[in-house]
Short mmCIF file of C-alpha atoms in Angstrom, two decimals:
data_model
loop_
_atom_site.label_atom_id
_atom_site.label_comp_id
_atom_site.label_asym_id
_atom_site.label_seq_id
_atom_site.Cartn_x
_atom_site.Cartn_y
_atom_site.Cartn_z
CA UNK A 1437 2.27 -3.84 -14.80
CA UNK A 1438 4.50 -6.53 -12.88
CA UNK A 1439 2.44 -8.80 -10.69
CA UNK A 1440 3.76 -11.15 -7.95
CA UNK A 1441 1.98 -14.82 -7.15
CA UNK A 1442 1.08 -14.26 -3.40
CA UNK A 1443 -1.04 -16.43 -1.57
CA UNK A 1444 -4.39 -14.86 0.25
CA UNK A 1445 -3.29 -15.43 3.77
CA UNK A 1446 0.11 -13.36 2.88
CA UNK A 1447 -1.65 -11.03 1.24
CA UNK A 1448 -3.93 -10.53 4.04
CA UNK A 1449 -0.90 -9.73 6.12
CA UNK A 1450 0.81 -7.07 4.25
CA UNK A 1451 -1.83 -5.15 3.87
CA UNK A 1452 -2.52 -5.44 7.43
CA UNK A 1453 1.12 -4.74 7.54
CA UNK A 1454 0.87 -1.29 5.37
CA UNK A 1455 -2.26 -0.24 7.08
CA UNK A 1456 -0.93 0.25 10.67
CA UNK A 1457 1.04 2.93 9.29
CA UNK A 1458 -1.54 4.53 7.30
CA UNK A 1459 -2.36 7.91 7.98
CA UNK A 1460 -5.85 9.82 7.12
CA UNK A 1461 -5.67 12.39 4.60
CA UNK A 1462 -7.96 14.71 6.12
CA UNK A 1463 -5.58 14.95 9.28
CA UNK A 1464 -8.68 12.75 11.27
CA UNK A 1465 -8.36 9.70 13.48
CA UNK A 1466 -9.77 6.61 11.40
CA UNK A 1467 -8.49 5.43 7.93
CA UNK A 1468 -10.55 4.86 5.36
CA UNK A 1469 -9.84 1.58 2.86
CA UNK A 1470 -11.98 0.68 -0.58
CA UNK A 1471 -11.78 -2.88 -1.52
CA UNK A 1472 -13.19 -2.97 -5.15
CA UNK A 1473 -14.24 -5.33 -7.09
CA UNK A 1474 -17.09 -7.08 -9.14
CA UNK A 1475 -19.18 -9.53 -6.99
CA UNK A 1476 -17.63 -12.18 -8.79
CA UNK A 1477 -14.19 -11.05 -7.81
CA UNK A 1478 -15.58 -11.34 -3.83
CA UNK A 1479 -13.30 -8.16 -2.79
CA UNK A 1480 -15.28 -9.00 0.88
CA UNK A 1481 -13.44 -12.01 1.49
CA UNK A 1482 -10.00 -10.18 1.24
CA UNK A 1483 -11.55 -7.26 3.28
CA UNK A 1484 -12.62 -9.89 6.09
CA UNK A 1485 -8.91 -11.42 5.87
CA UNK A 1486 -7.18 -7.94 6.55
CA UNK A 1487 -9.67 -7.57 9.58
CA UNK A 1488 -8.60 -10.68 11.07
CA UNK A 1489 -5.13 -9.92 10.51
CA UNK A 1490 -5.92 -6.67 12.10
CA UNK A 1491 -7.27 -7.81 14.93
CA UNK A 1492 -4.40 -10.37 15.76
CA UNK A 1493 -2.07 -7.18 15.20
CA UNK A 1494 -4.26 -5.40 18.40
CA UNK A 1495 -5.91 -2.75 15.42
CA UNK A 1496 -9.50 -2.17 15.28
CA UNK A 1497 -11.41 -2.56 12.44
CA UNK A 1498 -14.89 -2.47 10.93
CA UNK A 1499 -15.89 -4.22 7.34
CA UNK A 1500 -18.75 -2.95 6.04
CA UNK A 1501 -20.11 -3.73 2.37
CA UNK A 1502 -21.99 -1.95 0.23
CA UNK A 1503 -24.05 -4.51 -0.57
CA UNK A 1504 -25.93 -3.03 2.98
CA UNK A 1505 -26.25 0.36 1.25
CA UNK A 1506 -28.77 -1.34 -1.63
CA UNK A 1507 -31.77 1.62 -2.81
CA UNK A 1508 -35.24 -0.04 -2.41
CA UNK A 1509 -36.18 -2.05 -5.31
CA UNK A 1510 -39.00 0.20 -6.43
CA UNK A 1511 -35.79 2.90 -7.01
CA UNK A 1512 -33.64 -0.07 -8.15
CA UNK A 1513 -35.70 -1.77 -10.18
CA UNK A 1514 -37.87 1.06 -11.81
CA UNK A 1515 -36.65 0.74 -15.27
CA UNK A 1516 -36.68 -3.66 -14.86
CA UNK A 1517 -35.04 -5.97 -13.64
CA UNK A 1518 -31.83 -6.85 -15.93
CA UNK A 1519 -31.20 -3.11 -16.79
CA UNK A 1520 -27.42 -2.70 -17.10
CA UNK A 1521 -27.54 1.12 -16.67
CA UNK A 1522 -29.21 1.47 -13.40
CA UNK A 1523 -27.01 -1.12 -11.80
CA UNK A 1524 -23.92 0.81 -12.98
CA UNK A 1525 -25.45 4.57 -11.76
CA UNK A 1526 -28.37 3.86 -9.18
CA UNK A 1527 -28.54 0.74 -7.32
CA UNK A 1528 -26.51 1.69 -4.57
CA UNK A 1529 -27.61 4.82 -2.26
CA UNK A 1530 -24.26 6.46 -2.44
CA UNK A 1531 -26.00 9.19 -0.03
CA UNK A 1532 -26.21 6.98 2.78
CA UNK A 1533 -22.90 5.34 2.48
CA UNK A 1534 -21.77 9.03 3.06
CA UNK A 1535 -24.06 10.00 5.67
CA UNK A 1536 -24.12 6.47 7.58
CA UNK A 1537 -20.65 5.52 7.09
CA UNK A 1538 -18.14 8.48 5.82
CA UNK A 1539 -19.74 11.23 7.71
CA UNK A 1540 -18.83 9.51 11.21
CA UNK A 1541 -15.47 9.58 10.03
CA UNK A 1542 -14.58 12.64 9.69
CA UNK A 1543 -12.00 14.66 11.60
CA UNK A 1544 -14.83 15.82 14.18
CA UNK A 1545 -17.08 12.68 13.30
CA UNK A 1546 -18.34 10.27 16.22
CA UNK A 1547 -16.94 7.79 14.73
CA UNK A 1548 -20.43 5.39 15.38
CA UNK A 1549 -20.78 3.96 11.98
CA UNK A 1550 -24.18 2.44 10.42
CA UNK A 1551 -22.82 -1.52 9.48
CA UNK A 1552 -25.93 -1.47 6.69
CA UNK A 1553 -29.28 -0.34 5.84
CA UNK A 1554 -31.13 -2.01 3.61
CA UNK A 1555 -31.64 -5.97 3.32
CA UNK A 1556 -32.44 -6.60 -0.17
CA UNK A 1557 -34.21 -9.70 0.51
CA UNK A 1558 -37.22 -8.27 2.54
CA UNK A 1559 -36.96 -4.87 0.68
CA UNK A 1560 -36.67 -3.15 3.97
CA UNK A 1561 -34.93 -1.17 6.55
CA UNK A 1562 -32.11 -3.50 8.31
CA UNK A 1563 -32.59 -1.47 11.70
CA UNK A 1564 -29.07 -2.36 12.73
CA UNK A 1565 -27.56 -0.65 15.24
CA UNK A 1566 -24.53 1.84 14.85
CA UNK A 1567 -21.39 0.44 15.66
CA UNK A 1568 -18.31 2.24 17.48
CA UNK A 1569 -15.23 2.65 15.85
CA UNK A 1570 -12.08 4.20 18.21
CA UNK A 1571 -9.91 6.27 17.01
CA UNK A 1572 -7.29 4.67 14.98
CA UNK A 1573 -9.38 1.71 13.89
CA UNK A 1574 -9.84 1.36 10.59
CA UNK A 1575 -13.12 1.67 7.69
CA UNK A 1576 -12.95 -1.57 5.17
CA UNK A 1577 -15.37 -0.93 2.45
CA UNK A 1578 -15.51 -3.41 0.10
CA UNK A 1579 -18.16 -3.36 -2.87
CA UNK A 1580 -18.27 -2.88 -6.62
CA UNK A 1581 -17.92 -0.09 -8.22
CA UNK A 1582 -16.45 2.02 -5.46
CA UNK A 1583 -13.85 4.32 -7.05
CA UNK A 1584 -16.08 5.81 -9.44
CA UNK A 1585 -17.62 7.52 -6.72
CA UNK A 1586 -15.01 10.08 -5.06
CA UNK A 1587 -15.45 8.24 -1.71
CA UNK A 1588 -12.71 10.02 0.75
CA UNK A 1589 -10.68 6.44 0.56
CA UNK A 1590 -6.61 7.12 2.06
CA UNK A 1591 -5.75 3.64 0.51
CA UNK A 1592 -8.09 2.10 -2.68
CA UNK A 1593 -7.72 -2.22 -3.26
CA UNK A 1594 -8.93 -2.97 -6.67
CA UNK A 1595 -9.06 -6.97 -7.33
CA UNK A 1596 -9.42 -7.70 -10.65
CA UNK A 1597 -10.87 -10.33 -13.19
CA UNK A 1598 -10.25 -10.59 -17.08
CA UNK A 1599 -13.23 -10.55 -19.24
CA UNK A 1600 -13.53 -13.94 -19.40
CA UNK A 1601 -12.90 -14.60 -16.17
CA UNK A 1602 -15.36 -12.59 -14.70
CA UNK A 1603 -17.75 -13.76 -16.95
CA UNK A 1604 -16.83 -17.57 -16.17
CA UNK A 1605 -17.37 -16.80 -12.34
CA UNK A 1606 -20.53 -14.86 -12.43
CA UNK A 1607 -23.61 -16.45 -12.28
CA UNK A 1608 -26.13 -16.86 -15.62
CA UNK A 1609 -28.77 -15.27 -14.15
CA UNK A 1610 -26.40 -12.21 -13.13
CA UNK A 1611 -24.44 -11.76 -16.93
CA UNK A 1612 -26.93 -8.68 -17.74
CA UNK A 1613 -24.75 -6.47 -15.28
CA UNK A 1614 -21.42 -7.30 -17.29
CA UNK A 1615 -21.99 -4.05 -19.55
CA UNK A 1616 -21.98 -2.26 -16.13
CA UNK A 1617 -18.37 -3.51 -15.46
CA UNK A 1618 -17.08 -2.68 -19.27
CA UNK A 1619 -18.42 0.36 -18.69
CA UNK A 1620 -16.75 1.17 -15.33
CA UNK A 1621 -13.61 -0.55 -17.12
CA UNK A 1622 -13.30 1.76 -19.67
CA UNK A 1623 -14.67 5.21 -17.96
CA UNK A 1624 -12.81 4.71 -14.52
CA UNK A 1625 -9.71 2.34 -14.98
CA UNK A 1626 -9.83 1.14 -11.59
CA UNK A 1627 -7.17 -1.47 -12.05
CA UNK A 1628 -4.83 1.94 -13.26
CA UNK A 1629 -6.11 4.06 -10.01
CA UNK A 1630 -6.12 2.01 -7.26
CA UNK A 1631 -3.11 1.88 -4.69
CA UNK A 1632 -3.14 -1.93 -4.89
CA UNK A 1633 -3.98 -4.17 -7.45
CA UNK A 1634 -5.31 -7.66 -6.63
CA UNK A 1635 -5.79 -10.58 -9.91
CA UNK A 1636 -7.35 -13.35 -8.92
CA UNK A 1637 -8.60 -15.00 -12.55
CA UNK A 1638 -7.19 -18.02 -10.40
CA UNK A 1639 -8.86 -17.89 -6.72
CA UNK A 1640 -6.45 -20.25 -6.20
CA UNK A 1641 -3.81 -18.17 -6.94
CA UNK A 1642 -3.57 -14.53 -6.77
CA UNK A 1643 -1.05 -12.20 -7.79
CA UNK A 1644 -0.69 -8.52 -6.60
CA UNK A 1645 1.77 -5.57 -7.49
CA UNK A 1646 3.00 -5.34 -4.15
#
């Protein structure tokens, strides 16, 4: 696939650019956009750029990651601490993300979307408050993972490392959940599925297939 060096900000701005005239697929009033990628690959920068170029465009918008969406650690953690397998299949409450977040969204949703619900840190409930999306503004998922789950995305951003880059930029302590990402790699070929494809083995200087 042909790939074109693009900086961040510009990047930012044609995908603004494409989502103003993005229409839902389920005939309802807010778009729904995945931004994919490993932690390493920090798809929630890029999903906090296209917000803010967004909101100078007049469009709503709400980011939400799924790192908010985190199973408590006695579900997480059951079978220890490094185990490749449940990070790949149960870390993340998939159930919530479509109760808290995709449910509200739907054609006759109320569009009042749950930001997160579980802080990982205190192992307990976040207790934020919903938050109000009008109609036309737009969902900005970002997470890892994502399009292995059938979430009702209308436009999927997949940014993606090499091997050895995404082993260079994820921390030691964090290398056991590579085998996750192989896995998801070779079962779900996100960078061959998604809409847009993002490489950044370079932060400094991404590439896209426009």
């Amino acid at each position: 696939m042909r790939l074109e060096a693009i900086t961040w900000d510009r990047l930012a701005e044609q995908l603004a650019d494409r989502l103003l005239a993005l229409k839902p697929a389920d005939g309802g009033p807010w778009p729904r956009v995945g931004f994919d990628g490993a932690p390493a690959a920090r798809p929630g920068d890029l999903a906090e750029r296209v917000a803010e170029a967004l909101r100078v465009r007049g469009r709503p918008s709400l980011v939400v990651g799924a790192e908010g969406f985190l199973r408590p650690a006695s579900l997480r953690l059951e079978h220890g601490r490094r185990d490749a397998e449940s990070y790949y299949s149960g870390w993340f409450d998939t159930g919530a993300l479509w109760r808290e977040v995709f449910g509200p969204l739907d054609p006759e949703g109320t569009g009042r979307v749950l930001p997160d619900l579980w802080d990982p840190v205190t192992d307990r409930a976040t207790r934020s408050p919903y938050v109000p999306l009008p109609p036309g503004g737009i969902l900005l998922l970002h997470g890892p993972l994502l399009l292995r789950h059938w979430f009702p995305f209308d436009l999927t951003v997949h940014v993606l490392l090499s091997p050895g880059a995404l082993r260079r930029r994820t921390p030691e302590a964090d290398h056991w959940t590579l085998p996750a990402f192989q896995r998801y790699e070779a079962e779900n070929d996100p960078a061959g599925t998604a809409d847009v494809l993002v490489r950044a083995d370079d932060p400094r200087h991404p590439a896209w297939n426009g």
